[in-house]
CSV table of C-alpha atoms and ligand atoms in Angstrom, one decimal:
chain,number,residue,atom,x,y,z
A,298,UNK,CA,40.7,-17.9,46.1
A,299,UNK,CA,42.5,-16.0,48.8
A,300,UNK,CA,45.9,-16.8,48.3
A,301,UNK,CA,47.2,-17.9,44.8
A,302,UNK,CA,50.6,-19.0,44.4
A,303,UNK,CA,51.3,-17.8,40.5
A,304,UNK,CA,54.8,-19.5,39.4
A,305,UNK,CA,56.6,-17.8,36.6
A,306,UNK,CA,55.1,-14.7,37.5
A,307,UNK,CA,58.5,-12.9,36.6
A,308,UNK,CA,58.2,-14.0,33.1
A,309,UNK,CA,56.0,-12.0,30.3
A,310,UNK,CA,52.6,-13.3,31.2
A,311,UNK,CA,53.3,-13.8,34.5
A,312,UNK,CA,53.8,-10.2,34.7
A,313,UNK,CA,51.1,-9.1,33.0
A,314,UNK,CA,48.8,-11.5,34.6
A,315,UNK,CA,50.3,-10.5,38.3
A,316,UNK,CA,50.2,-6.9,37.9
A,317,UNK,CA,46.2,-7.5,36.0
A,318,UNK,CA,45.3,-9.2,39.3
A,319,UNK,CA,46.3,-7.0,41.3
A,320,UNK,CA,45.8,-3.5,39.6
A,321,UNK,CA,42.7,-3.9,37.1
A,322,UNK,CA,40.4,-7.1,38.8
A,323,UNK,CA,38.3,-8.2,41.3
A,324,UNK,CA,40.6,-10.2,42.8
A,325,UNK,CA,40.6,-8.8,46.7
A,326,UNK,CA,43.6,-11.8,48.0
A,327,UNK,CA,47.0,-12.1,47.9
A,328,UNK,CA,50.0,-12.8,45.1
A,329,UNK,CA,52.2,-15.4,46.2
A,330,UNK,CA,55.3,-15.4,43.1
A,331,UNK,CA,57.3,-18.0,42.9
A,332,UNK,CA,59.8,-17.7,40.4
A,333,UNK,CA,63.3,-19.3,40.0
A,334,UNK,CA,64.5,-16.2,38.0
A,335,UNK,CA,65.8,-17.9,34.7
A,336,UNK,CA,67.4,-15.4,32.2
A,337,UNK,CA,63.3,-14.5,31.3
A,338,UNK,CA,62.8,-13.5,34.9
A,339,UNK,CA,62.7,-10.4,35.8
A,340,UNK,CA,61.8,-9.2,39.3
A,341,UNK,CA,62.1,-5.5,38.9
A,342,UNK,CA,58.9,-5.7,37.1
A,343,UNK,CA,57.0,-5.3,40.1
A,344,UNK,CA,59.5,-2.6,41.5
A,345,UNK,CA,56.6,-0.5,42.1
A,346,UNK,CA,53.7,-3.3,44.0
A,347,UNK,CA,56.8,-4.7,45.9
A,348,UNK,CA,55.7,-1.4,48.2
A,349,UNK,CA,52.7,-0.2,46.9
A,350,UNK,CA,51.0,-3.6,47.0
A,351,UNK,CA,53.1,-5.6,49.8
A,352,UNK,CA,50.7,-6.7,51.4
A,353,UNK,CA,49.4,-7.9,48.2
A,354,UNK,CA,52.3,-9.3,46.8
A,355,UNK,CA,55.1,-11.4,48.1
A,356,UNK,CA,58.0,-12.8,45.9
A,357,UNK,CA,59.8,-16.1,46.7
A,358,UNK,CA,62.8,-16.7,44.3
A,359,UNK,CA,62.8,-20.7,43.6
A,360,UNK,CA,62.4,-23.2,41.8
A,361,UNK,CA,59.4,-25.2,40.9
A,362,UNK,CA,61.8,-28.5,41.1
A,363,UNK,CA,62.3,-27.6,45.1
A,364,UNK,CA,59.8,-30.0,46.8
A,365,UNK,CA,60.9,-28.4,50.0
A,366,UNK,CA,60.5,-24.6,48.7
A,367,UNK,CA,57.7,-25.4,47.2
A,368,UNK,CA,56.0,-27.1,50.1
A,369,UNK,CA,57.1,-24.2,52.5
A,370,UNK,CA,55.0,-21.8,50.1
A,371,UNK,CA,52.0,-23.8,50.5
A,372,UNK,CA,52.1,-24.0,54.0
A,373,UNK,CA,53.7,-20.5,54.9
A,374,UNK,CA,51.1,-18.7,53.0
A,375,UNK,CA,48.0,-21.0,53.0
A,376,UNK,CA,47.6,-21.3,49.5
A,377,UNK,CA,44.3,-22.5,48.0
A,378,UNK,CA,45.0,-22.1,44.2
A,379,UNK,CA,47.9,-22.4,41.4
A,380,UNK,CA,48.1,-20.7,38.4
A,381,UNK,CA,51.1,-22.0,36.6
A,382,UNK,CA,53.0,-20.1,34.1
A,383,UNK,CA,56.8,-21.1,35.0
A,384,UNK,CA,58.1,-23.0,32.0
A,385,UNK,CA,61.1,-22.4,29.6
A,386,UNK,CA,59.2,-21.0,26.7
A,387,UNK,CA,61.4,-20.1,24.0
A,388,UNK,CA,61.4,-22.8,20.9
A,389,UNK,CA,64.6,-21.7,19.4
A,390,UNK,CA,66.5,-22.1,23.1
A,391,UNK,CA,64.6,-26.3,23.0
A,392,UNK,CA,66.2,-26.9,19.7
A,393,UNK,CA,69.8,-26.3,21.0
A,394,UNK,CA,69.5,-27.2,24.9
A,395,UNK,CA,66.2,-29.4,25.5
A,396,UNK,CA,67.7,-30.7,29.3
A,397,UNK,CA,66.2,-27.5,30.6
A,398,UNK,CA,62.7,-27.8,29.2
A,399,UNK,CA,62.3,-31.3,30.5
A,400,UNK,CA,63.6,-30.2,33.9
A,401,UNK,CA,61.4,-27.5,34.1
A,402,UNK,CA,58.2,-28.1,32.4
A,403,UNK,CA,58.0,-31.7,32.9
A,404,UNK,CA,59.7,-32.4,36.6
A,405,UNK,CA,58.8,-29.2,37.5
A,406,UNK,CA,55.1,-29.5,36.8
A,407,UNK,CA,55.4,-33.3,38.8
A,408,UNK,CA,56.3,-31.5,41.5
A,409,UNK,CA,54.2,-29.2,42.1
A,410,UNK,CA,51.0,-31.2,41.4
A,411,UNK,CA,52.2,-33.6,44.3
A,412,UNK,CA,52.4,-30.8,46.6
A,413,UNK,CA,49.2,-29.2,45.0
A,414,UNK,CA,48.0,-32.6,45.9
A,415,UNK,CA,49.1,-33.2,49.4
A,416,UNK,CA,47.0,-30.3,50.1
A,417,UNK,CA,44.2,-31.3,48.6
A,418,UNK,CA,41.5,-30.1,51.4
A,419,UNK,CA,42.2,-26.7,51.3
A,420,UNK,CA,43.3,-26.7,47.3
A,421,UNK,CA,40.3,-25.4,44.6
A,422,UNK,CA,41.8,-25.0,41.7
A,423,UNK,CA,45.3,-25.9,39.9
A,424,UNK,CA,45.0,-23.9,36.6
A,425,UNK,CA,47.7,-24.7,34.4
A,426,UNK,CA,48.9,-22.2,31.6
A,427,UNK,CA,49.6,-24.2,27.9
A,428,UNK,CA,50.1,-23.6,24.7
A,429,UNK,CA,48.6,-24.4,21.1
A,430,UNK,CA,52.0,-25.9,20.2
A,431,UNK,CA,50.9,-29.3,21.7
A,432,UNK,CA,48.9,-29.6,19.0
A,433,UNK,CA,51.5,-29.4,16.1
A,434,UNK,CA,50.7,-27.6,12.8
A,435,UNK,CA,48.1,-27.2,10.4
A,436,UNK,CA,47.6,-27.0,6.8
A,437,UNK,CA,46.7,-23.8,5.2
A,438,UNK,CA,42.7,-24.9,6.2
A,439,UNK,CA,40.8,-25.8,9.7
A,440,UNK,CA,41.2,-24.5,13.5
A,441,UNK,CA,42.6,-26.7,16.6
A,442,UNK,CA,39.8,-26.9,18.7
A,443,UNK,CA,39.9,-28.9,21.9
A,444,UNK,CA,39.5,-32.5,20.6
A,445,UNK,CA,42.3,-31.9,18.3
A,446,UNK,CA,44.7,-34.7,18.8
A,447,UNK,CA,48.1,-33.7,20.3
A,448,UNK,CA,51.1,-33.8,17.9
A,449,UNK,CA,53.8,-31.6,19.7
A,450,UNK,CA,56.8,-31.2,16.9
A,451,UNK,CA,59.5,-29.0,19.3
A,452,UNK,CA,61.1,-30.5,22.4
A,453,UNK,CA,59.7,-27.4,23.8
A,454,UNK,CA,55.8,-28.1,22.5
A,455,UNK,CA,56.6,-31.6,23.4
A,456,UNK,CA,57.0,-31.2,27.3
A,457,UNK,CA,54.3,-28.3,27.6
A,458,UNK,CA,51.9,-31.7,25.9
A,459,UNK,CA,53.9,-34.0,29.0
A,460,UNK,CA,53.0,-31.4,31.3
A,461,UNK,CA,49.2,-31.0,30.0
A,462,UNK,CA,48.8,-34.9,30.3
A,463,UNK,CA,50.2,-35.0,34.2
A,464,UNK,CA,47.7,-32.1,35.3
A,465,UNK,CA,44.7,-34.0,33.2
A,466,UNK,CA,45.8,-37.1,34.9
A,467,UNK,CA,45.9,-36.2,38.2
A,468,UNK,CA,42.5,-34.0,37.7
A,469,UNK,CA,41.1,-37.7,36.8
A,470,UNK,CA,42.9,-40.1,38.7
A,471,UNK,CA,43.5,-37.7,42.2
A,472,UNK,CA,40.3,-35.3,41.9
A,473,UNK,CA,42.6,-32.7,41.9
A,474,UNK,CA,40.7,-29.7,40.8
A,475,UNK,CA,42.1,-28.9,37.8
A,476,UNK,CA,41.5,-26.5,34.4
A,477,UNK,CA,43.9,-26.1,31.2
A,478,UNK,CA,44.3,-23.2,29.2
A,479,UNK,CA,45.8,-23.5,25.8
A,480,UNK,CA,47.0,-20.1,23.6
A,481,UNK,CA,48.0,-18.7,21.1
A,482,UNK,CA,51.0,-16.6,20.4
A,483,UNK,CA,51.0,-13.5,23.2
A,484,UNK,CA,52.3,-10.1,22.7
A,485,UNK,CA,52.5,-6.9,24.4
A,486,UNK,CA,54.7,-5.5,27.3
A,487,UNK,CA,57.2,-7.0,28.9
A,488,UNK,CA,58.0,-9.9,26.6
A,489,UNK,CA,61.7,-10.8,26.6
A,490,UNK,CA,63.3,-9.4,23.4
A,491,UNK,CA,64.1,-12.9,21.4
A,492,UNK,CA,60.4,-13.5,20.5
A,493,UNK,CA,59.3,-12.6,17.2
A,494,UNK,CA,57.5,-9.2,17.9
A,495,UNK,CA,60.1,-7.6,20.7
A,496,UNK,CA,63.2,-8.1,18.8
A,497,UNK,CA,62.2,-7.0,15.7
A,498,UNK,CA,60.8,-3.6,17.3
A,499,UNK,CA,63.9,-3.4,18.8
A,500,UNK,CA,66.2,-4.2,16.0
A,501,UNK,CA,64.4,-1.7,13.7
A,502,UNK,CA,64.4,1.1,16.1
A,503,UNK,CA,68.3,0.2,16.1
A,504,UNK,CA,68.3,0.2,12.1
A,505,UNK,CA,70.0,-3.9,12.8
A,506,UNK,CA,68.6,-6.7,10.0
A,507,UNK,CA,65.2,-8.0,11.0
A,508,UNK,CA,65.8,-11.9,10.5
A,509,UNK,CA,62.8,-13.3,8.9
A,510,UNK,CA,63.0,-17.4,9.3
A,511,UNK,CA,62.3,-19.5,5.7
A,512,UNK,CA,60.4,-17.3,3.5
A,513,UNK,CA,58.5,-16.0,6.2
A,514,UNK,CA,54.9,-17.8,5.4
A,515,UNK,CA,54.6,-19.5,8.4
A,516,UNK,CA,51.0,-18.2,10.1
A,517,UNK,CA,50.6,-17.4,13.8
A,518,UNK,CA,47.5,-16.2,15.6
A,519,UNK,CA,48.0,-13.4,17.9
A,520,UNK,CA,46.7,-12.5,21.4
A,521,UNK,CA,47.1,-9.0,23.0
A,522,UNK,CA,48.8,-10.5,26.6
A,523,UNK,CA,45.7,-8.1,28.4
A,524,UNK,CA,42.9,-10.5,26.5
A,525,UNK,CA,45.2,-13.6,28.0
A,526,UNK,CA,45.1,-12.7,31.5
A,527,UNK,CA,41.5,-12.0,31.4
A,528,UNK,CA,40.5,-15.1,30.1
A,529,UNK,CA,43.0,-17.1,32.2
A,530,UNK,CA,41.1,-15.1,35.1
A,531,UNK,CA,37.7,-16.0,34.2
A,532,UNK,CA,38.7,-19.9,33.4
A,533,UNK,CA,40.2,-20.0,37.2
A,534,UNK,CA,36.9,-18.3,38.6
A,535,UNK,CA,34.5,-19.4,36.6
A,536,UNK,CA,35.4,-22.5,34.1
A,537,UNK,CA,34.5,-26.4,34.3
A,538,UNK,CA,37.2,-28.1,36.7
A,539,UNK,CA,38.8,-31.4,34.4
A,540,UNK,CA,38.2,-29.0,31.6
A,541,UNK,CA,40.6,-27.5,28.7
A,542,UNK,CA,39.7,-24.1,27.0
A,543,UNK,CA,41.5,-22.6,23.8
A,544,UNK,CA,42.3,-19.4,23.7
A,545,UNK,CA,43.0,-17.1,20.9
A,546,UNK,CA,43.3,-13.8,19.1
A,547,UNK,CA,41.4,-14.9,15.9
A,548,UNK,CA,44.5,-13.2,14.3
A,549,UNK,CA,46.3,-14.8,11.6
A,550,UNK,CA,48.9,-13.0,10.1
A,551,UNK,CA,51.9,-14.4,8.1
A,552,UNK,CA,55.0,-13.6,9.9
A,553,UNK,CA,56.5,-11.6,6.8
A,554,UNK,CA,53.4,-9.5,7.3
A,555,UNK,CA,54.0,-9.0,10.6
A,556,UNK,CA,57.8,-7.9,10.6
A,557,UNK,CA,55.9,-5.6,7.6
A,558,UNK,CA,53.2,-4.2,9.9
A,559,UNK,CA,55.7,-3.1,12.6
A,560,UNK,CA,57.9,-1.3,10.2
A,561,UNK,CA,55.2,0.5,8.6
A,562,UNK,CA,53.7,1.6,12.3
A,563,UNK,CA,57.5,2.3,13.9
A,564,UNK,CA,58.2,4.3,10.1
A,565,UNK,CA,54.7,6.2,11.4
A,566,UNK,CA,55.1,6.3,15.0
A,567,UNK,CA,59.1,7.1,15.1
A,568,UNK,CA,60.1,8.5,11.4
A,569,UNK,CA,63.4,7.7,10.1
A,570,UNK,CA,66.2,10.4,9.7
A,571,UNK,CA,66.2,9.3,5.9
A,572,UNK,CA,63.2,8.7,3.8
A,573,UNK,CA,64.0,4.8,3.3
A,574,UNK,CA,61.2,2.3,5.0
A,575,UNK,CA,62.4,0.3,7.7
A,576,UNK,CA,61.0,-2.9,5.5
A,577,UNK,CA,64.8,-2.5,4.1
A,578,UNK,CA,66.0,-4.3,6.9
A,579,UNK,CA,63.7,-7.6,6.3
A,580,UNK,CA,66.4,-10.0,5.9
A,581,UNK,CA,65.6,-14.0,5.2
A,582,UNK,CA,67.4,-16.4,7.0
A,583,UNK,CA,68.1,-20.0,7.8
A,584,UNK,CA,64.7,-21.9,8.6
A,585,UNK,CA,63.9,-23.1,11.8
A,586,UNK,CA,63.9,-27.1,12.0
A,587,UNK,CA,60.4,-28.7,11.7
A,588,UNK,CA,59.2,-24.9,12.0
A,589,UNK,CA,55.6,-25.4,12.6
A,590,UNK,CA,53.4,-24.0,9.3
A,591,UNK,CA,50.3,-23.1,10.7
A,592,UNK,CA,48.5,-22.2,14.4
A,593,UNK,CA,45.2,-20.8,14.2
A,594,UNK,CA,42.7,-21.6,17.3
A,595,UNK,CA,38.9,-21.9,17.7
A,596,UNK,CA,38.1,-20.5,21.2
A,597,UNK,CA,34.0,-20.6,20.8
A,598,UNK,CA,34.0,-22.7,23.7
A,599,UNK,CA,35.3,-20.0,25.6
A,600,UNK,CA,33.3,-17.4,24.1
A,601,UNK,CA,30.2,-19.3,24.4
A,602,UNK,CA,30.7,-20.8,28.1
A,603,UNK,CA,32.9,-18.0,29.5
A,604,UNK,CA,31.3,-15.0,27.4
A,605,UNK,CA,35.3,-13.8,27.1
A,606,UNK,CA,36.1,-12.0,23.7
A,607,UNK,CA,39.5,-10.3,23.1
A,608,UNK,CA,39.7,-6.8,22.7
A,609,UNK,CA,42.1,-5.3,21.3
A,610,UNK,CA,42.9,-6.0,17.4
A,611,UNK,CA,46.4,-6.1,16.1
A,612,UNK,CA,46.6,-3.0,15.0
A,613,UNK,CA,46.0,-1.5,18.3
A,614,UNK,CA,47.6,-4.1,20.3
A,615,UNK,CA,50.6,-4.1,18.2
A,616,UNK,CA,50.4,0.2,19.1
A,617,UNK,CA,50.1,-0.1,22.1
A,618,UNK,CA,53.7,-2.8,22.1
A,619,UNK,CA,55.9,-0.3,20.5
A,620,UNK,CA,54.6,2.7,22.5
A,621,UNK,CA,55.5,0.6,25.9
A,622,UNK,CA,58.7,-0.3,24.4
A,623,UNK,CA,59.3,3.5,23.1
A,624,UNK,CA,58.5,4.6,26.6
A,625,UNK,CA,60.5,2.0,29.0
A,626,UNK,CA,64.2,2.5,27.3
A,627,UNK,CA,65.3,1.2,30.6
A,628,UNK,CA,63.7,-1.6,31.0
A,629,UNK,CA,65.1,-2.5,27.5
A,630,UNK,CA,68.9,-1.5,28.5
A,631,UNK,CA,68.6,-3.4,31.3
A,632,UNK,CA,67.3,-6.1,29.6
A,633,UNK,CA,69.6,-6.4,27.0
A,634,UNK,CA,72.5,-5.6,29.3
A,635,UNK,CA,72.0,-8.1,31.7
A,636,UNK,CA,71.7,-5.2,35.0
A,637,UNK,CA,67.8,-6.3,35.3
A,638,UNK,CA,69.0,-10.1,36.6
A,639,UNK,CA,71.0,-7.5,39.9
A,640,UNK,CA,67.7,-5.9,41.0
A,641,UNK,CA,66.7,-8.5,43.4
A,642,UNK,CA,69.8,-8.3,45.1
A,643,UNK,CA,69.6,-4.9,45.2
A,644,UNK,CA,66.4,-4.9,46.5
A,645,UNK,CA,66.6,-7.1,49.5
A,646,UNK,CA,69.2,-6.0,50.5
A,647,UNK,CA,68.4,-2.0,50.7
B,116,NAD,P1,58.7,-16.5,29.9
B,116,NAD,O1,59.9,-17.3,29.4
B,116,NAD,O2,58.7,-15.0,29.6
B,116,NAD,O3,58.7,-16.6,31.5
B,116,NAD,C1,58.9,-17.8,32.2
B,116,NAD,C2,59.1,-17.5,33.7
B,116,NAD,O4,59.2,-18.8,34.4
B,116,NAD,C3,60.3,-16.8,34.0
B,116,NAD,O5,60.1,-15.7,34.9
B,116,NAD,C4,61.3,-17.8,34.6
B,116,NAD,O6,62.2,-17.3,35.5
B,116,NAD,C5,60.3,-18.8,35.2
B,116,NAD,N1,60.8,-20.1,35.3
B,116,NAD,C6,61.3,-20.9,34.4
B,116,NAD,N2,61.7,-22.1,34.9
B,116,NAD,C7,61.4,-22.1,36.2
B,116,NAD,C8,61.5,-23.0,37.3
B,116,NAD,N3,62.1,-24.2,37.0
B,116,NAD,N4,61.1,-22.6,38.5
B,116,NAD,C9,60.5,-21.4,38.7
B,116,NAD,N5,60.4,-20.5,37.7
B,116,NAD,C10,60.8,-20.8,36.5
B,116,NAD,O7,57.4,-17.2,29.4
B,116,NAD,P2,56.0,-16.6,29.0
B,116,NAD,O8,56.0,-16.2,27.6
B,116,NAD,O9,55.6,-15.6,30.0
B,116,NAD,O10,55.1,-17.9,29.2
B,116,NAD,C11,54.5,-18.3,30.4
B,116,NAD,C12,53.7,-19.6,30.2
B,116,NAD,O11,52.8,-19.4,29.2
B,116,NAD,C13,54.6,-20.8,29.8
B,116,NAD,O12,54.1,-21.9,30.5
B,116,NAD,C14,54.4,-20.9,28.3
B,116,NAD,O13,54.5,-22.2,27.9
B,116,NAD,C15,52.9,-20.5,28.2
B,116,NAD,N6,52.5,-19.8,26.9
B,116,NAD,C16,53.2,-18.8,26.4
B,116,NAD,C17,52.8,-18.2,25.2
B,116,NAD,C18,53.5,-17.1,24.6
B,116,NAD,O14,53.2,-16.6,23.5
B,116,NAD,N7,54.5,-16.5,25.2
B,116,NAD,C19,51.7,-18.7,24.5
B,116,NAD,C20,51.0,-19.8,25.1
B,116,NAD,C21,51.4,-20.4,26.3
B,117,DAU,O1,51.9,-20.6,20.0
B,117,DAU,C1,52.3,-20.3,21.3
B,117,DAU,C2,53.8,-20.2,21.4
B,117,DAU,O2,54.2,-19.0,20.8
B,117,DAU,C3,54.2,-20.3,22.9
B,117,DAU,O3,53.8,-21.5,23.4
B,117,DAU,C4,55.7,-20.1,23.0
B,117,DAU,O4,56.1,-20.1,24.4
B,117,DAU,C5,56.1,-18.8,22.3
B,117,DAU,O5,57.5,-18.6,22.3
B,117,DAU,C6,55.6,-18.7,20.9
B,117,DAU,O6,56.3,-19.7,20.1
B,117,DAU,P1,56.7,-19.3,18.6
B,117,DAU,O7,57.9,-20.2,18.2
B,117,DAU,O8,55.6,-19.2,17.7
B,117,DAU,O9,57.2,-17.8,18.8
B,117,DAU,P2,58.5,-17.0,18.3
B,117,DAU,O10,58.3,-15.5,18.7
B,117,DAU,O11,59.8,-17.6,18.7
B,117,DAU,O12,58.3,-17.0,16.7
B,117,DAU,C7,57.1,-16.6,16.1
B,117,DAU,C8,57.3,-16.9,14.6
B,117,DAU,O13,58.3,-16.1,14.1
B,117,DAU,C9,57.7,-18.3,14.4
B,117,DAU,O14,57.1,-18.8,13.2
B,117,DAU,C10,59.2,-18.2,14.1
B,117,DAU,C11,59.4,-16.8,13.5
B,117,DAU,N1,60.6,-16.1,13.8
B,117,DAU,C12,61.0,-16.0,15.1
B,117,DAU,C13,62.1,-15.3,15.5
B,117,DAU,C14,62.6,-15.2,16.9
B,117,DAU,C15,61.4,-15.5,12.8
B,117,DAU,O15,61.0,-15.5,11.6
B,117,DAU,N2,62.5,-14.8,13.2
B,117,DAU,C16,62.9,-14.7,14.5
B,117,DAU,O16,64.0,-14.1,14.7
């Protein structure tokens, strides 16, 4: 793999997976982004390997829709593998507005495996990034493992399950080489402050209500985003092509004691003026329709084939989240002031 085109790779994991590529592998090629820049894209994130690293790393702002952008990538830069992150991701943002997840995860994902596949001979590998969502919700017992059945509940879950069947189906019906990866919740830096972990660290630095959905049972199973990108990284170099790997934390935490855990570390890590716990701000609010109860994933296959363990627990993970928020306070004002979607004009044209 020489050059890879990574889509989405202005989003959270993209990020992270970009900047592990190219700073902390043994990757030796070249980045080709390719990134529409949705409100979750954010281009300044690689402010520094733009010049560091550019011959490294080369950004393309479109979208994965654009047959012809698309198929000017592939032939400009010679690409001979995908790694496909873009995707609307947010579950709350499918429930209101579900046109844009189709679009994008669905159509989107059509069109780039018909490019993929109209360059077949110099293609090896079209990983595609998924989610343990297509599988729906469990019980309070049992792991999804990869025969699990897929029961997608969200619009959201729903299309990344579309999306799965269209890169399985041209892996069989094409030869396309293909591999699936399906997570767990991420966390860590650079994650858009509307998931769960983000916004409350930044609402309870900001002393605002920390909205808990329901009565805040629902389990997830959390992934340090530095264990993702590794994994993803051995399934590209190293995993069966047609196959699908789970990946996962082994972390199941409710998300009461979650919002709980990051209180009690910002109350230790940043302390209060007064001597109240920031746990005062756990507020309970409105459920999320058909929230899904339970995810909790059985990666042995990867463990076992792949030899890939994740290594960092919660705890340290979830340190090592609120120190990078703590210490990027503008990355977060630009964030939430909307100044981080001018950069790339900025840029270009300096
Ligand atoms: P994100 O929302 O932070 O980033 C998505 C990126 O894709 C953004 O940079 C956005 O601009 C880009 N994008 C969206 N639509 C596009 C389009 N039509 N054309 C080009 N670019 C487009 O998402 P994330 O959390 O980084 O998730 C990345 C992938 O991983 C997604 O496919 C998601 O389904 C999957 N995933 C995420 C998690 C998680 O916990 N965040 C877990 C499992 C799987
Ligand atoms: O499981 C993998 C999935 O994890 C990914 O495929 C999705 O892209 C990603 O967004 C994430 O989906 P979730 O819906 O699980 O993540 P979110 O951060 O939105 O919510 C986590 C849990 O916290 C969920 O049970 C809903 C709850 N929640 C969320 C928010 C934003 C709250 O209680 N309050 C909140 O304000």
């Amino acid at each position: 793999m020489e050059n890879i085109l990574v889509t989405g790779g202005c989003g959270f994991i993209g990020t992270n997976f970009i900047r592990y590529l190219l700073l902390d592998s043994d990757f030796t090629g070249r980045i080709i982004n390719l990134d529409s820049l949705t409100y979750a894209g954010n281009a300044e994130n690689f402010a520094d390997l733009a010049t560091s690293k550019s011959d490294r790393y080369i950004f393309i702002q479109a979208d994965i829709c654009d047959a012809k952008a698309v198929e000017r990538a592939f032939e400009t830069y010679g690409i001979d593998a995908v790694c496909h992150f873009a995707a609307e991701s947010h579950v709350d943002r499918s429930i209101v507005a579900p046109g844009a997840f189709i679009q994008s995860n669905i159509n989107g994902t059509f069109n780039l495996l018909e490019i993929a596949r109209r360059h077949a001979d110099r293609l090896v590998l079209f990983h595609h990034v998924s989610t343990d969502e297509v599988y729906g919700s469990l019980g309070p017992e049992g792991l999804f493992t990869e025969q699990s059945p897929y029961r997608p509940n969200s619009p959201y879950a729903a299309s990344k399950a579309a999306s799965d069947h269209l890169v399985r189906a041209y892996g069989k019906t094409y030869g396309l080489p293909v591999t699936i990866s399906n997570c767990s919740n991420n966390y860590g830096p650079y994650q858009f402050p509307e998931k769960l972990i983000p916004l409350m660290i930044l609402n309870a630095l900001d002393g605002k209500p920390l909205p808990v959905y329901g009565d805040g049972g629902n389990v997830r199973d959390w992934l340090f985003v530095t264990d993702h990108c590794r994994a993803v990284w051995e399934i590209m170099k190293r995993g069966t092509r047609g196959w699908m790997y789970n990946i996962s934390g082994r972390c199941e935490m409710t998300n009461l004691d979650t919002v709980k855990m990051i209180c009690d570390l910002l109350d230790e890590m940043v302390p209060g003026s007064d001597a109240n716990s920031r746990r005062d701000l756990i507020a309970f609010v409105r459920d999320r329709p058909g929230h899904d109860l339970r995810y909790a994933i059985d990666c042995s296959k990867l463990e076992n084939e792949l030899g890939w363990t994740p290594r960092e627990s919660f705890e340290t993970g979830l340190k090592k989240t609120i120190q990078w928020y703590l210490d990027h306070p503008q990355w977060v004002r630009s964030v939430e002031t909307g100044e981080y979607r001018k950069w790339i004009e900025r840029h270009y044209k300096e």
